[in-house]
Short mmCIF file of C-alpha atoms in Angstrom, two decimals:
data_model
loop_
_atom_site.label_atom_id
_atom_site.label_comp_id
_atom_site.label_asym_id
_atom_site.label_seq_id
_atom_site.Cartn_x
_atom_site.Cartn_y
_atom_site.Cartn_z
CA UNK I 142 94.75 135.61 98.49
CA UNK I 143 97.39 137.25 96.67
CA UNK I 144 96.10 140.87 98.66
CA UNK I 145 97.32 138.96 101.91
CA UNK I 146 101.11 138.79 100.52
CA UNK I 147 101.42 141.76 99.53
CA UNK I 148 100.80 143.42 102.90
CA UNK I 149 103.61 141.90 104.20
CA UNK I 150 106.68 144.08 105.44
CA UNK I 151 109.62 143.27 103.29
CA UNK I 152 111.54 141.73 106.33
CA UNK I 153 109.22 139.16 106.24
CA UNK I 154 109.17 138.37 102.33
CA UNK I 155 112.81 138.22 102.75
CA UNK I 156 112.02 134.88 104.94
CA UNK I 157 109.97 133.33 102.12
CA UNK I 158 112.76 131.29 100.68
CA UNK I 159 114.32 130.05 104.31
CA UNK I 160 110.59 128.97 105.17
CA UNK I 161 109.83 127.03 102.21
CA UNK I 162 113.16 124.96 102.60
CA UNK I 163 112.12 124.81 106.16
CA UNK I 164 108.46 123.83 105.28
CA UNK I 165 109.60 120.82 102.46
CA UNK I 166 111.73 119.14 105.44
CA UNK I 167 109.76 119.35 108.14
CA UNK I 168 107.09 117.36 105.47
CA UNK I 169 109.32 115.43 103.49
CA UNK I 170 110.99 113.56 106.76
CA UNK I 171 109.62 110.49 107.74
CA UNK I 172 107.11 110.51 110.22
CA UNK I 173 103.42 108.72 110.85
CA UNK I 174 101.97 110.89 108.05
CA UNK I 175 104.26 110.22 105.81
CA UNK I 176 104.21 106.26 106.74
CA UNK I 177 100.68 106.32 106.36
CA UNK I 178 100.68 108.15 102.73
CA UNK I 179 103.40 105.24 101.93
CA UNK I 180 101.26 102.28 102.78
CA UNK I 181 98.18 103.90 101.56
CA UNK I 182 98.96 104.43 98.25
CA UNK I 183 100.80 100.73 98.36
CA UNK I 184 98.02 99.07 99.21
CA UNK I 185 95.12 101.05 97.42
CA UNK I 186 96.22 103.87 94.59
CA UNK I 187 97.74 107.01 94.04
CA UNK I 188 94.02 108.85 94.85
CA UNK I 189 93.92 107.88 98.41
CA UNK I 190 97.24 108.87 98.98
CA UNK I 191 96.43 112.57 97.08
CA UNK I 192 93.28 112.61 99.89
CA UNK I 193 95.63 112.50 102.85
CA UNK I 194 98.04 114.19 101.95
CA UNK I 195 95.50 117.26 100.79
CA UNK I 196 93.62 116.22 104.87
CA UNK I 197 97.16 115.98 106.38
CA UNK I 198 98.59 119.48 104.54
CA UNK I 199 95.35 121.40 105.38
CA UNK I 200 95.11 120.33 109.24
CA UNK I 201 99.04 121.30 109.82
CA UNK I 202 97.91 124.77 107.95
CA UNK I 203 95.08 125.18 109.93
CA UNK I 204 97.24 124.59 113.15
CA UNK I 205 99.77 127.03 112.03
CA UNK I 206 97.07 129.61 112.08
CA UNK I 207 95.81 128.86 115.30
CA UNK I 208 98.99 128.50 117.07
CA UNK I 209 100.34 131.61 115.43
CA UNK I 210 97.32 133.96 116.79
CA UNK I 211 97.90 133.00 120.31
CA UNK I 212 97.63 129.27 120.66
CA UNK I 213 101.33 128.22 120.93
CA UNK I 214 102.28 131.32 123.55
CA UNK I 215 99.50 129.06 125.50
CA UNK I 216 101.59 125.99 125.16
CA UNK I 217 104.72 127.40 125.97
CA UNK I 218 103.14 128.18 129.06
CA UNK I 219 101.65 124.78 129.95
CA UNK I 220 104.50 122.18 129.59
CA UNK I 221 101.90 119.54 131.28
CA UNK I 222 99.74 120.24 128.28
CA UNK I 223 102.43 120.09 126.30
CA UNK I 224 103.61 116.61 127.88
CA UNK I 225 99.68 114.75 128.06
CA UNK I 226 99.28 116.01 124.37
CA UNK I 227 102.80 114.08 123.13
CA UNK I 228 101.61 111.02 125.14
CA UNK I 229 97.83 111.23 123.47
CA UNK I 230 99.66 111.35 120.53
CA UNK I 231 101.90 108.40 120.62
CA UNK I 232 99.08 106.36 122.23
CA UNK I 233 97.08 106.95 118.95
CA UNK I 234 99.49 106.51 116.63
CA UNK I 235 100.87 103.01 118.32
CA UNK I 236 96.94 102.25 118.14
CA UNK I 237 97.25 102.46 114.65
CA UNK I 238 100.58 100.64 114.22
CA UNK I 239 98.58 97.44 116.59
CA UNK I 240 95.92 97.59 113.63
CA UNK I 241 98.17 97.21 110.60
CA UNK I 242 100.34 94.69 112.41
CA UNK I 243 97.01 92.37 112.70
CA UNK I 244 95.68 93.62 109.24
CA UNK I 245 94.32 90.97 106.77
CA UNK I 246 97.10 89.98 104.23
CA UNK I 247 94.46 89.15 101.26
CA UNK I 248 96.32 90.47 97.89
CA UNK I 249 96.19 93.93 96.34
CA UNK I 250 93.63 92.51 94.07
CA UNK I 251 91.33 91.93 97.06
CA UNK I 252 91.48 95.06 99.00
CA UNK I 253 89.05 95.66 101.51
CA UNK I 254 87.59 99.16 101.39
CA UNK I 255 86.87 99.42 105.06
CA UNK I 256 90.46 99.49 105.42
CA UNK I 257 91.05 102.61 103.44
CA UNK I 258 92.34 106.04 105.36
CA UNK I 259 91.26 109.15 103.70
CA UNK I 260 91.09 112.69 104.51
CA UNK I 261 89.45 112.81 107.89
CA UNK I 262 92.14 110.05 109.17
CA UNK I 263 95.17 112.47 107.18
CA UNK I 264 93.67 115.55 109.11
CA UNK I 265 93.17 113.87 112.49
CA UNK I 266 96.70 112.24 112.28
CA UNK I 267 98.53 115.64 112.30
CA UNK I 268 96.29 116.99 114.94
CA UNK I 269 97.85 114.67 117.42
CA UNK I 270 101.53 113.94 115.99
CA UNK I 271 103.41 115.99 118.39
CA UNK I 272 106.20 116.47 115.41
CA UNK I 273 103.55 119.01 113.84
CA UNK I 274 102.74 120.73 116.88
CA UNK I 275 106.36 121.49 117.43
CA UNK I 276 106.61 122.15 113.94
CA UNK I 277 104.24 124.98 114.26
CA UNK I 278 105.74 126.08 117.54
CA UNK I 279 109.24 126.93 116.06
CA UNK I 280 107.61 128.68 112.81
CA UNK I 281 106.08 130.81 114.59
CA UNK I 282 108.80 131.56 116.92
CA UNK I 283 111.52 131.78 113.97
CA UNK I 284 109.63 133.37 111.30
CA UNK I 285 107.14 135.23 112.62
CA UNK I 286 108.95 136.70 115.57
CA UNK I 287 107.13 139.27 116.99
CA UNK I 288 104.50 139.69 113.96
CA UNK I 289 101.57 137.68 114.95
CA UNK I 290 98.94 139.85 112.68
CA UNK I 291 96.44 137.37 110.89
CA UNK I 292 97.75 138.60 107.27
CA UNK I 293 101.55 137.12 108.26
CA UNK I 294 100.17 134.15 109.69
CA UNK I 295 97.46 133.47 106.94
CA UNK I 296 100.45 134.01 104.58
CA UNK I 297 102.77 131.30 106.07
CA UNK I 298 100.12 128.81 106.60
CA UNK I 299 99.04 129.44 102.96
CA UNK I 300 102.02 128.85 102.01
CA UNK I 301 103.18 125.88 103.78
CA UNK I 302 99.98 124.17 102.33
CA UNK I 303 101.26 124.63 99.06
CA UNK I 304 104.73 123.11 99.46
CA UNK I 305 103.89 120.62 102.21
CA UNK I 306 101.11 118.74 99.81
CA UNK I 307 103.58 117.85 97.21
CA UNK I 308 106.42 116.87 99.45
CA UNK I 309 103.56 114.50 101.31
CA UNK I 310 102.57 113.07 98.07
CA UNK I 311 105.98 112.16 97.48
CA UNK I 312 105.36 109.12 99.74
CA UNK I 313 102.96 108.39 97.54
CA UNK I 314 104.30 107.84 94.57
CA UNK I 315 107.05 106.10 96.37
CA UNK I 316 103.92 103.78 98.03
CA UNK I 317 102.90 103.21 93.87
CA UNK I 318 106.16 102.47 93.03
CA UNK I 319 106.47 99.57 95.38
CA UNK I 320 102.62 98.17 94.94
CA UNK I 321 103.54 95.40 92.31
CA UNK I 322 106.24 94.12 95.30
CA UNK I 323 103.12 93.37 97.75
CA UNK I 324 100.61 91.33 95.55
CA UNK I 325 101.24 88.25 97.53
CA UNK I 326 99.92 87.59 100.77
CA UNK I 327 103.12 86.94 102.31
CA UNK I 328 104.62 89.90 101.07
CA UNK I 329 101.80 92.41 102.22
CA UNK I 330 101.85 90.84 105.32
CA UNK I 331 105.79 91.97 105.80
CA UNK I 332 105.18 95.02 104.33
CA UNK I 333 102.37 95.71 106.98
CA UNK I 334 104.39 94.49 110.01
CA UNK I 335 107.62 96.76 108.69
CA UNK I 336 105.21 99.30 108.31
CA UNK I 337 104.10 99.12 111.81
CA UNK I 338 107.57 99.26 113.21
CA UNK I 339 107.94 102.25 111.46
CA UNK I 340 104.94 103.80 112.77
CA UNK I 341 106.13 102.98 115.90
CA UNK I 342 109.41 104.28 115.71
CA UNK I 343 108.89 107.78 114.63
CA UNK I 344 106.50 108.65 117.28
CA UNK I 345 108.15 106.69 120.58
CA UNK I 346 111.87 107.50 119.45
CA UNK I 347 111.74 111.22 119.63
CA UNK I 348 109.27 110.93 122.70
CA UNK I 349 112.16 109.13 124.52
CA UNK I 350 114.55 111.55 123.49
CA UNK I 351 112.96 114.43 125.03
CA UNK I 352 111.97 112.36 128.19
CA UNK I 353 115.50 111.97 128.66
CA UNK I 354 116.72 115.41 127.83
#
């Protein structure tokens, strides 16, 4: 892997720096991953939250590669694509947000493993959270410019993988930190319902905003 950084031009290693600070906040805000990781690790240990956050980190990498070799010049050309993917998204996410809200509120100690996300459910969440889609939009229109070879993009999706994992796991150890909060009933159930609200938020909020832009 290390071959594929070195063929960079130096124009582009020169960018390494602005992407990485670019990379930790678009994966450190808050947003339905992140929510998820947070809740996750809350409710059942820091090794659930490690398994989305690798799933989650891996599927935005993999979309940067795609929509870097020619995939995002096709959705700047199809708007309605664009617009039927954001509302897929949001439909999903406030699918997921309905099923915490009604989730069972038995203590930490009784944690049902049915309940558990994992990798698949990290990976499929960033494959229809329009915030990563636009993510990879703008790094390949910023950073990449006009260099869409598959050793640049291979390069930047390599390396946001490597600093969006941490910053995701983050939320995790934030979700550990508040676990001995939510072994009562009452208090899971609050912290499921808040949770929900959340979830809800950060994918109908921005949707709005652009609707009315």
């Amino acid at each position: 892997m290390p071959n594929v950084f070195h063929r960079l031009p130096g124009a582009a290693m020169n960018q390494w720096l602005p992407f990485i600070l670019f990379a930790s906040v678009a994966s450190i805000t808050p947003g339905p991953t992140n929510l998820l990781i947070l809740g996750s690790a809350a409710r059942f240990g820091l090794s659930i939250a490690l398994t989305i956050a690798v799933g989650a980190s891996l599927s935005a990498s993999l979309m940067l590669l795609v929509v870097g070799l020619g995939l995002g010049e096709l959705l700047a050309r199809a708007p309605l694509l664009q617009t039927a993917m954001s509302w897929a998204g949001a439909g999903w996410i406030s699918w997921m947000a309905c099923k915490l809200m009604r989730a069972e509120t038995a203590g930490l100690g009784e944690r049902s493993v049915d309940q558990r996300q994992g990798f698949v459910q990290g990976a499929g969440l960033q494959l229809i959270n329009p915030k990563t889609w636009l993510m990879t939009v703008s790094v390949t229109a910023i950073f990449l410019g006009g260099d869409a070879s598959f050793g640049a993009v291979t390069a930047y999706a390599v390396l946001f993988l490597l600093v969006s994992t941490p910053c995701l796991l983050a939320w995790g150890l934030l979700g550990i930190g508040s676990a001995r909060l939510l072994r009562r009933p009452a208090r899971l159930r609050l912290f499921n319902r808040c949770m929900a609200l959340l979830l809800l938020t950060s994918v109908w909020v921005p949707l709005l905003s652009q609707l009315r832009g």
